[in-house]
PDB file of C-alpha atoms in Angstrom:
ATOM      1  CA  MET A   1      66.362 -56.959  33.562  1.00 38.00           C
ATOM      2  CA  SER A   2      68.869 -59.013  35.564  1.00 43.00           C
ATOM      3  CA  SER A   3      68.423 -62.703  36.288  1.00 45.00           C
ATOM      4  CA  ASP A   4      67.865 -61.852  39.984  1.00 51.00           C
ATOM      5  CA  GLU A   5      65.020 -59.509  39.043  1.00 52.00           C
ATOM      6  CA  THR A   6      63.567 -62.169  36.762  1.00 57.00           C
ATOM      7  CA  ASP A   7      63.770 -64.755  39.544  1.00 82.00           C
ATOM      8  CA  SER A   8      62.110 -62.373  42.032  1.00 79.00           C
ATOM      9  CA  ALA A   9      59.289 -61.611  39.607  1.00 83.00           C
ATOM     10  CA  ALA A  10      58.762 -65.336  39.049  1.00 87.00           C
ATOM     11  CA  LEU A  11      58.689 -65.959  42.791  1.00 86.00           C
ATOM     12  CA  LEU A  12      56.148 -63.173  43.265  1.00 79.00           C
ATOM     13  CA  ARG A  13      53.928 -64.658  40.557  1.00 85.00           C
ATOM     14  CA  ALA A  14      54.272 -68.101  42.096  1.00 87.00           C
ATOM     15  CA  GLY A  15      53.382 -66.724  45.515  1.00 81.00           C
ATOM     16  CA  ARG A  16      50.293 -64.967  44.221  1.00 86.00           C
ATOM     17  CA  ASP A  17      49.208 -68.068  42.301  1.00 86.00           C
ATOM     18  CA  ALA A  18      49.610 -70.143  45.463  1.00 87.00           C
ATOM     19  CA  LEU A  19      47.668 -67.589  47.484  1.00 77.00           C
ATOM     20  CA  ARG A  20      44.783 -67.630  45.001  1.00 87.00           C
ATOM     21  CA  ALA A  21      44.790 -71.424  45.164  1.00 90.00           C
ATOM     22  CA  GLY A  22      44.573 -71.341  48.948  1.00 86.00           C
ATOM     23  CA  ARG A  23      48.104 -72.657  49.522  1.00 89.00           C
ATOM     24  CA  ALA A  24      49.160 -70.114  52.128  1.00 85.00           C
ATOM     25  CA  GLU A  25      52.362 -71.877  53.196  1.00 86.00           C
ATOM     26  CA  ASP A  26      53.597 -72.221  49.607  1.00 88.00           C
ATOM     27  CA  ALA A  27      52.769 -68.561  49.003  1.00 86.00           C
ATOM     28  CA  GLU A  28      54.692 -67.459  52.064  1.00 86.00           C
ATOM     29  CA  ARG A  29      57.757 -69.475  51.044  1.00 89.00           C
ATOM     30  CA  ALA A  30      57.763 -67.870  47.606  1.00 90.00           C
ATOM     31  CA  PHE A  31      57.286 -64.355  48.983  1.00 89.00           C
ATOM     32  CA  ARG A  32      60.020 -64.919  51.566  1.00 91.00           C
ATOM     33  CA  ALA A  33      62.470 -66.135  48.934  1.00 91.00           C
ATOM     34  CA  ALA A  34      61.785 -63.065  46.794  1.00 90.00           C
ATOM     35  CA  ALA A  35      62.045 -60.757  49.811  1.00 90.00           C
ATOM     36  CA  GLU A  36      65.329 -62.298  50.914  1.00 89.00           C
ATOM     37  CA  ALA A  37      66.589 -61.735  47.373  1.00 88.00           C
ATOM     38  CA  GLY A  38      65.929 -58.016  47.875  1.00 89.00           C
ATOM     39  CA  ASP A  39      62.561 -57.595  46.151  1.00 90.00           C
ATOM     40  CA  THR A  40      60.856 -54.743  48.029  1.00 93.00           C
ATOM     41  CA  GLU A  41      57.403 -55.521  46.628  1.00 92.00           C
ATOM     42  CA  ALA A  42      57.739 -59.049  47.993  1.00 92.00           C
ATOM     43  CA  MET A  43      58.789 -57.625  51.358  1.00 93.00           C
ATOM     44  CA  VAL A  44      55.543 -55.674  51.616  1.00 95.00           C
ATOM     45  CA  VAL A  45      53.421 -58.617  50.463  1.00 92.00           C
ATOM     46  CA  LEU A  46      55.187 -60.911  52.931  1.00 93.00           C
ATOM     47  CA  ALA A  47      54.657 -58.380  55.725  1.00 95.00           C
ATOM     48  CA  VAL A  48      50.941 -58.271  54.951  1.00 93.00           C
ATOM     49  CA  GLN A  49      50.777 -62.073  55.146  1.00 91.00           C
ATOM     50  CA  HIS A  50      52.557 -62.048  58.498  1.00 92.00           C
ATOM     51  CA  TYR A  51      50.242 -59.350  59.821  1.00 93.00           C
ATOM     52  CA  ARG A  52      47.117 -61.226  58.766  1.00 91.00           C
ATOM     53  CA  ALA A  53      48.466 -64.335  60.476  1.00 89.00           C
ATOM     54  CA  GLY A  54      48.976 -62.407  63.714  1.00 92.00           C
ATOM     55  CA  ARG A  55      52.768 -62.220  63.437  1.00 92.00           C
ATOM     56  CA  ALA A  56      53.138 -58.474  63.934  1.00 94.00           C
ATOM     57  CA  ASP A  57      56.850 -58.597  64.801  1.00 94.00           C
ATOM     58  CA  GLU A  58      57.738 -60.286  61.516  1.00 94.00           C
ATOM     59  CA  ALA A  59      55.457 -57.905  59.633  1.00 95.00           C
ATOM     60  CA  GLU A  60      57.222 -54.968  61.253  1.00 96.00           C
ATOM     61  CA  HIS A  61      60.631 -56.373  60.313  1.00 96.00           C
ATOM     62  CA  TRP A  62      59.876 -56.676  56.607  1.00 95.00           C
ATOM     63  CA  LEU A  63      58.040 -53.367  56.449  1.00 96.00           C
ATOM     64  CA  GLY A  64      61.059 -51.763  58.089  1.00 96.00           C
ATOM     65  CA  VAL A  65      63.434 -53.244  55.511  1.00 96.00           C
ATOM     66  CA  ALA A  66      61.235 -52.079  52.623  1.00 96.00           C
ATOM     67  CA  ALA A  67      60.694 -48.657  54.207  1.00 96.00           C
ATOM     68  CA  ASP A  68      64.427 -48.179  54.694  1.00 96.00           C
ATOM     69  CA  ALA A  69      64.792 -48.998  50.996  1.00 95.00           C
ATOM     70  CA  GLY A  70      62.524 -46.051  50.157  1.00 95.00           C
ATOM     71  CA  VAL A  71      59.180 -47.772  49.507  1.00 96.00           C
ATOM     72  CA  ALA A  72      56.469 -45.246  50.388  1.00 96.00           C
ATOM     73  CA  ASP A  73      53.720 -47.851  50.783  1.00 95.00           C
ATOM     74  CA  ALA A  74      55.890 -49.722  53.291  1.00 97.00           C
ATOM     75  CA  MET A  75      56.466 -46.486  55.211  1.00 97.00           C
ATOM     76  CA  LEU A  76      52.712 -45.896  55.413  1.00 97.00           C
ATOM     77  CA  ARG A  77      51.987 -49.467  56.502  1.00 96.00           C
ATOM     78  CA  LEU A  78      54.801 -49.388  59.049  1.00 97.00           C
ATOM     79  CA  GLY A  79      53.421 -46.152  60.455  1.00 97.00           C
ATOM     80  CA  ALA A  80      49.975 -47.732  60.779  1.00 96.00           C
ATOM     81  CA  LEU A  81      51.427 -50.775  62.550  1.00 96.00           C
ATOM     82  CA  LEU A  82      53.416 -48.627  64.964  1.00 96.00           C
ATOM     83  CA  GLU A  83      50.382 -46.450  65.675  1.00 96.00           C
ATOM     84  CA  GLU A  84      48.280 -49.540  66.291  1.00 95.00           C
ATOM     85  CA  THR A  85      50.794 -50.746  68.872  1.00 93.00           C
ATOM     86  CA  GLY A  86      50.960 -47.412  70.694  1.00 95.00           C
ATOM     87  CA  ARG A  87      54.231 -46.054  69.282  1.00 95.00           C
ATOM     88  CA  VAL A  88      52.667 -42.836  68.085  1.00 95.00           C
ATOM     89  CA  ALA A  89      55.776 -40.655  67.736  1.00 95.00           C
ATOM     90  CA  ALA A  90      57.591 -43.245  65.622  1.00 96.00           C
ATOM     91  CA  ALA A  91      54.432 -43.768  63.576  1.00 97.00           C
ATOM     92  CA  ARG A  92      54.167 -40.067  62.789  1.00 96.00           C
ATOM     93  CA  ASP A  93      57.760 -40.019  61.584  1.00 97.00           C
ATOM     94  CA  TRP A  94      57.013 -42.791  59.096  1.00 97.00           C
ATOM     95  CA  PHE A  95      53.756 -41.180  57.971  1.00 97.00           C
ATOM     96  CA  ALA A  96      55.679 -37.967  57.295  1.00 97.00           C
ATOM     97  CA  ARG A  97      58.378 -39.822  55.368  1.00 97.00           C
ATOM     98  CA  ALA A  98      55.740 -41.622  53.304  1.00 98.00           C
ATOM     99  CA  ALA A  99      54.051 -38.302  52.524  1.00 98.00           C
ATOM    100  CA  GLU A 100      57.361 -36.779  51.494  1.00 97.00           C
ATOM    101  CA  HIS A 101      57.906 -39.779  49.203  1.00 97.00           C
ATOM    102  CA  GLY A 102      54.620 -39.022  47.444  1.00 96.00           C
ATOM    103  CA  ASP A 103      52.151 -41.414  49.072  1.00 97.00           C
ATOM    104  CA  VAL A 104      48.773 -39.668  48.791  1.00 98.00           C
ATOM    105  CA  ALA A 105      47.134 -41.603  51.638  1.00 97.00           C
ATOM    106  CA  ALA A 106      50.048 -40.604  53.873  1.00 98.00           C
ATOM    107  CA  MET A 107      49.639 -36.966  52.853  1.00 98.00           C
ATOM    108  CA  TYR A 108      46.031 -37.143  53.990  1.00 98.00           C
ATOM    109  CA  LYS A 109      47.002 -38.884  57.225  1.00 97.00           C
ATOM    110  CA  VAL A 110      49.640 -36.271  58.087  1.00 97.00           C
ATOM    111  CA  GLY A 111      47.233 -33.445  57.271  1.00 98.00           C
ATOM    112  CA  ALA A 112      44.389 -34.979  59.254  1.00 97.00           C
ATOM    113  CA  ASP A 113      46.632 -35.572  62.277  1.00 96.00           C
ATOM    114  CA  ALA A 114      47.684 -31.901  62.218  1.00 96.00           C
ATOM    115  CA  PHE A 115      44.139 -30.583  61.709  1.00 96.00           C
ATOM    116  CA  GLU A 116      43.548 -29.363  65.262  1.00 94.00           C
ATOM    117  CA  HIS A 117      46.999 -28.321  66.464  1.00 95.00           C
ATOM    118  CA  ASP A 118      48.891 -27.160  63.350  1.00 96.00           C
ATOM    119  CA  PRO A 119      46.562 -25.717  60.692  1.00 96.00           C
ATOM    120  CA  GLU A 120      49.389 -24.606  58.391  1.00 97.00           C
ATOM    121  CA  ARG A 121      50.868 -28.094  58.263  1.00 97.00           C
ATOM    122  CA  ALA A 122      47.384 -29.566  57.894  1.00 98.00           C
ATOM    123  CA  GLU A 123      46.572 -27.283  54.986  1.00 98.00           C
ATOM    124  CA  HIS A 124      49.834 -28.070  53.201  1.00 98.00           C
ATOM    125  CA  TRP A 125      49.375 -31.833  53.251  1.00 98.00           C
ATOM    126  CA  LEU A 126      45.600 -31.867  52.816  1.00 98.00           C
ATOM    127  CA  ARG A 127      45.937 -29.609  49.787  1.00 98.00           C
ATOM    128  CA  ARG A 128      48.562 -31.863  48.245  1.00 98.00           C
ATOM    129  CA  ALA A 129      46.408 -34.930  48.844  1.00 98.00           C
ATOM    130  CA  ALA A 130      43.259 -33.192  47.604  1.00 98.00           C
ATOM    131  CA  ASP A 131      44.999 -31.969  44.463  1.00 97.00           C
ATOM    132  CA  ALA A 132      46.086 -35.568  43.872  1.00 97.00           C
ATOM    133  CA  GLY A 133      42.436 -36.664  43.966  1.00 97.00           C
ATOM    134  CA  HIS A 134      42.003 -37.844  47.570  1.00 98.00           C
ATOM    135  CA  THR A 135      38.298 -37.288  48.301  1.00 98.00           C
ATOM    136  CA  ASP A 136      38.513 -37.298  52.107  1.00 98.00           C
ATOM    137  CA  ALA A 137      41.293 -34.713  51.847  1.00 98.00           C
ATOM    138  CA  MET A 138      39.072 -32.483  49.696  1.00 98.00           C
ATOM    139  CA  TRP A 139      36.387 -32.565  52.378  1.00 98.00           C
ATOM    140  CA  ALA A 140      38.846 -32.040  55.236  1.00 98.00           C
ATOM    141  CA  LEU A 141      40.527 -29.140  53.448  1.00 98.00           C
ATOM    142  CA  SER A 142      37.206 -27.441  52.728  1.00 97.00           C
ATOM    143  CA  THR A 143      36.317 -27.819  56.415  1.00 97.00           C
ATOM    144  CA  LEU A 144      39.671 -26.398  57.518  1.00 98.00           C
ATOM    145  CA  LEU A 145      39.439 -23.418  55.175  1.00 97.00           C
ATOM    146  CA  ASN A 146      35.860 -22.723  56.269  1.00 95.00           C
ATOM    147  CA  ARG A 147      36.907 -22.844  59.909  1.00 95.00           C
ATOM    148  CA  HIS A 148      39.414 -20.078  59.241  1.00 95.00           C
ATOM    149  CA  GLY A 149      36.989 -17.906  57.283  1.00 95.00           C
ATOM    150  CA  ARG A 150      38.438 -18.671  53.840  1.00 95.00           C
ATOM    151  CA  TYR A 151      35.093 -19.542  52.310  1.00 93.00           C
ATOM    152  CA  ARG A 152      35.892 -18.798  48.675  1.00 95.00           C
ATOM    153  CA  GLU A 153      38.915 -21.091  48.788  1.00 96.00           C
ATOM    154  CA  ALA A 154      36.874 -23.808  50.487  1.00 96.00           C
ATOM    155  CA  VAL A 155      34.052 -23.967  47.934  1.00 95.00           C
ATOM    156  CA  PRO A 156      35.955 -25.615  45.036  1.00 96.00           C
ATOM    157  CA  TYR A 157      37.151 -28.410  47.310  1.00 97.00           C
ATOM    158  CA  LEU A 158      33.668 -28.869  48.757  1.00 97.00           C
ATOM    159  CA  LEU A 159      32.241 -29.095  45.238  1.00 96.00           C
ATOM    160  CA  ARG A 160      34.896 -31.581  44.141  1.00 97.00           C
ATOM    161  CA  ALA A 161      34.323 -33.765  47.192  1.00 97.00           C
ATOM    162  CA  SER A 162      30.574 -33.674  46.629  1.00 97.00           C
ATOM    163  CA  ASP A 163      30.957 -34.506  42.938  1.00 96.00           C
ATOM    164  CA  ALA A 164      33.133 -37.464  43.956  1.00 96.00           C
ATOM    165  CA  GLY A 165      30.325 -38.780  46.153  1.00 95.00           C
ATOM    166  CA  HIS A 166      31.644 -37.832  49.592  1.00 97.00           C
ATOM    167  CA  ALA A 167      28.509 -38.078  51.746  1.00 97.00           C
ATOM    168  CA  LEU A 168      29.455 -35.401  54.295  1.00 97.00           C
ATOM    169  CA  ALA A 169      30.367 -32.995  51.501  1.00 97.00           C
ATOM    170  CA  MET A 170      27.085 -33.660  49.713  1.00 98.00           C
ATOM    171  CA  ASN A 171      25.190 -32.921  52.913  1.00 97.00           C
ATOM    172  CA  ALA A 172      27.141 -29.715  53.586  1.00 96.00           C
ATOM    173  CA  LEU A 173      26.650 -28.454  50.040  1.00 96.00           C
ATOM    174  CA  ALA A 174      22.970 -29.366  50.099  1.00 97.00           C
ATOM    175  CA  ARG A 175      22.502 -27.577  53.424  1.00 95.00           C
ATOM    176  CA  ASP A 176      23.852 -24.394  51.828  1.00 94.00           C
ATOM    177  CA  LEU A 177      21.499 -24.843  48.868  1.00 96.00           C
ATOM    178  CA  LEU A 178      18.601 -25.508  51.227  1.00 96.00           C
ATOM    179  CA  ASP A 179      19.299 -22.318  53.159  1.00 95.00           C
ATOM    180  CA  GLN A 180      19.172 -20.458  49.831  1.00 95.00           C
ATOM    181  CA  GLY A 181      15.815 -22.019  48.976  1.00 96.00           C
ATOM    182  CA  ARG A 182      17.290 -24.052  46.118  1.00 97.00           C
ATOM    183  CA  HIS A 183      15.351 -27.185  47.001  1.00 97.00           C
ATOM    184  CA  ALA A 184      15.487 -28.887  43.603  1.00 97.00           C
ATOM    185  CA  GLU A 185      19.291 -28.796  43.587  1.00 97.00           C
ATOM    186  CA  ALA A 186      19.589 -29.859  47.209  1.00 97.00           C
ATOM    187  CA  GLU A 187      17.216 -32.828  47.138  1.00 97.00           C
ATOM    188  CA  PRO A 188      19.254 -35.367  45.104  1.00 97.00           C
ATOM    189  CA  LEU A 189      22.367 -34.579  47.134  1.00 97.00           C
ATOM    190  CA  LEU A 190      20.499 -35.025  50.402  1.00 97.00           C
ATOM    191  CA  ALA A 191      18.887 -38.246  49.217  1.00 97.00           C
ATOM    192  CA  ARG A 192      22.303 -39.736  48.466  1.00 97.00           C
ATOM    193  CA  ALA A 193      23.843 -38.492  51.711  1.00 97.00           C
ATOM    194  CA  ALA A 194      20.875 -39.731  53.741  1.00 97.00           C
ATOM    195  CA  ASP A 195      21.046 -43.157  52.107  1.00 97.00           C
ATOM    196  CA  ALA A 196      24.764 -43.202  52.973  1.00 96.00           C
ATOM    197  CA  GLY A 197      23.852 -42.855  56.653  1.00 96.00           C
ATOM    198  CA  VAL A 198      24.739 -39.228  57.423  1.00 96.00           C
ATOM    199  CA  PRO A 199      22.502 -38.200  60.374  1.00 94.00           C
ATOM    200  CA  GLY A 200      22.601 -34.522  59.418  1.00 96.00           C
ATOM    201  CA  ALA A 201      21.291 -35.450  55.984  1.00 98.00           C
ATOM    202  CA  TRP A 202      18.328 -37.253  57.556  1.00 98.00           C
ATOM    203  CA  ARG A 203      17.362 -34.000  59.261  1.00 97.00           C
ATOM    204  CA  ASN A 204      18.054 -31.823  56.224  1.00 97.00           C
ATOM    205  CA  LEU A 205      16.126 -34.096  53.889  1.00 98.00           C
ATOM    206  CA  GLY A 206      13.216 -34.129  56.319  1.00 97.00           C
ATOM    207  CA  ARG A 207      13.322 -30.349  56.483  1.00 96.00           C
ATOM    208  CA  LEU A 208      13.369 -30.080  52.679  1.00 97.00           C
ATOM    209  CA  LEU A 209      10.420 -32.432  52.280  1.00 97.00           C
ATOM    210  CA  LYS A 210       8.492 -30.544  54.957  1.00 96.00           C
ATOM    211  CA  GLU A 211       9.246 -27.175  53.345  1.00 95.00           C
ATOM    212  CA  THR A 212       8.131 -28.449  49.938  1.00 96.00           C
ATOM    213  CA  GLY A 213       4.768 -29.648  51.208  1.00 95.00           C
ATOM    214  CA  ARG A 214       5.498 -33.342  51.721  1.00 96.00           C
ATOM    215  CA  PRO A 215       5.047 -33.839  55.465  1.00 95.00           C
ATOM    216  CA  ASP A 216       4.304 -37.558  55.197  1.00 96.00           C
ATOM    217  CA  ALA A 217       7.619 -38.119  53.410  1.00 97.00           C
ATOM    218  CA  ALA A 218       9.419 -35.777  55.817  1.00 97.00           C
ATOM    219  CA  GLU A 219       8.322 -37.529  59.003  1.00 97.00           C
ATOM    220  CA  PRO A 220      10.377 -40.763  58.675  1.00 97.00           C
ATOM    221  CA  TRP A 221      13.585 -38.816  58.020  1.00 98.00           C
ATOM    222  CA  LEU A 222      12.988 -36.354  60.852  1.00 97.00           C
ATOM    223  CA  SER A 223      12.095 -39.236  63.169  1.00 97.00           C
ATOM    224  CA  ARG A 224      15.282 -41.062  62.255  1.00 97.00           C
ATOM    225  CA  ALA A 225      17.380 -37.974  62.983  1.00 97.00           C
ATOM    226  CA  ALA A 226      15.443 -37.288  66.185  1.00 96.00           C
ATOM    227  CA  ASP A 227      16.033 -40.841  67.395  1.00 95.00           C
ATOM    228  CA  ALA A 228      19.754 -40.182  66.847  1.00 95.00           C
ATOM    229  CA  GLY A 229      19.516 -37.182  69.201  1.00 94.00           C
ATOM    230  CA  ASP A 230      19.474 -34.383  66.599  1.00 95.00           C
ATOM    231  CA  ILE A 231      17.950 -31.416  68.453  1.00 95.00           C
ATOM    232  CA  GLU A 232      17.090 -29.429  65.327  1.00 95.00           C
ATOM    233  CA  ALA A 233      15.319 -32.482  63.898  1.00 96.00           C
ATOM    234  CA  ILE A 234      13.379 -32.912  67.140  1.00 96.00           C
ATOM    235  CA  MET A 235      12.198 -29.301  66.981  1.00 95.00           C
ATOM    236  CA  GLN A 236      11.081 -29.687  63.376  1.00 95.00           C
ATOM    237  CA  LEU A 237       9.384 -32.986  64.139  1.00 96.00           C
ATOM    238  CA  MET A 238       7.513 -31.405  67.054  1.00 96.00           C
ATOM    239  CA  GLN A 239       6.357 -28.606  64.757  1.00 95.00           C
ATOM    240  CA  LEU A 240       5.188 -31.152  62.193  1.00 96.00           C
ATOM    241  CA  TYR A 241       3.220 -33.010  64.881  1.00 96.00           C
ATOM    242  CA  VAL A 242       1.593 -29.806  66.138  1.00 95.00           C
ATOM    243  CA  GLU A 243       0.651 -28.758  62.606  1.00 93.00           C
ATOM    244  CA  SER A 244      -0.960 -32.153  61.999  1.00 93.00           C
ATOM    245  CA  GLY A 245      -2.858 -32.136  65.300  1.00 94.00           C
ATOM    246  CA  ARG A 246      -0.720 -34.805  66.989  1.00 95.00           C
ATOM    247  CA  GLN A 247      -0.132 -32.887  70.191  1.00 94.00           C
ATOM    248  CA  GLN A 248       0.568 -35.963  72.319  1.00 94.00           C
ATOM    249  CA  GLU A 249       3.534 -36.975  70.156  1.00 94.00           C
ATOM    250  CA  ALA A 250       4.851 -33.408  70.172  1.00 95.00           C
ATOM    251  CA  THR A 251       4.571 -33.361  73.968  1.00 94.00           C
ATOM    252  CA  ARG A 252       6.515 -36.612  74.240  1.00 94.00           C
ATOM    253  CA  TRP A 253       9.459 -35.062  72.409  1.00 95.00           C
ATOM    254  CA  GLY A 254       9.142 -31.880  74.458  1.00 93.00           C
ATOM    255  CA  GLU A 255       9.480 -33.955  77.614  1.00 93.00           C
ATOM    256  CA  TRP A 256      12.545 -35.649  76.120  1.00 94.00           C
ATOM    257  CA  LEU A 257      14.143 -32.239  75.572  1.00 94.00           C
ATOM    258  CA  VAL A 258      13.477 -31.296  79.197  1.00 92.00           C
ATOM    259  CA  ARG A 259      14.907 -34.574  80.527  1.00 91.00           C
ATOM    260  CA  HIS A 260      18.085 -34.091  78.515  1.00 89.00           C
ATOM    261  CA  GLY A 261      18.578 -30.457  79.477  1.00 89.00           C
ATOM    262  CA  HIS A 262      17.669 -28.891  76.140  1.00 83.00           C
ATOM    263  CA  ALA A 263      14.525 -27.118  77.345  1.00 65.00           C
ATOM    264  CA  HIS A 264      12.878 -25.932  80.555  1.00 57.00           C
ATOM    265  CA  PRO A 265       9.621 -27.382  81.847  1.00 55.00           C
ATOM    266  CA  ALA A 266       6.527 -25.280  81.360  1.00 49.00           C
ATOM    267  CA  PRO A 267       5.702 -23.122  84.421  1.00 42.00           C
TER     268      PRO A 267
END
């Protein structure tokens, strides 16, 4: 290791120590000195400090220097900054360069951006990100493959995303299990997805509880989904009310459906 590299490493450590101690100005001086000495890690750290302080132009400068030096994380951050400031075409170029340099988050970003208009490009980058362990990419890839009728290819990615705790994937997998009558397998997945705030899981968990003879437990979940505008949940909730003799509450939801164009008034 050269003396310059040793000095840069020492400056980085000093900057981080100062930052932890709340001495922001001292930290910035140390990071700047290391960056000006050519330390690309310091350039990125300095750019982050500038960005957090509202100095976007200076952040962009240092990210640009680090990105031009081949730092994938700087390319990704520069792309995000450019996108944030409305320079979408330039941002996409940097996202693509970051992906090509092996940044997994950039691979996902490029794939997600291409999802609607370029499925081949989307599949390529989502698959690379998913195979590198990116959970959102696993879910997105399973969705893309399903959309194009490639169900068998989609399932392993759906399972991996669900196993990794991706709430939308857990709900989708549980919905399939529910449709097959495999309630015991679906319930823990739906409970986790519902607790994570997935509206579809509120409805599916309510449906499962209703189908397994627990209407009192089903009602709060169906009500929550219905309040979020879930039409299927509203229909199931109305059925639950009718079955329990609560016709007035069922009628109230029926009137809501009519008002919002989802049903016709009774003749």
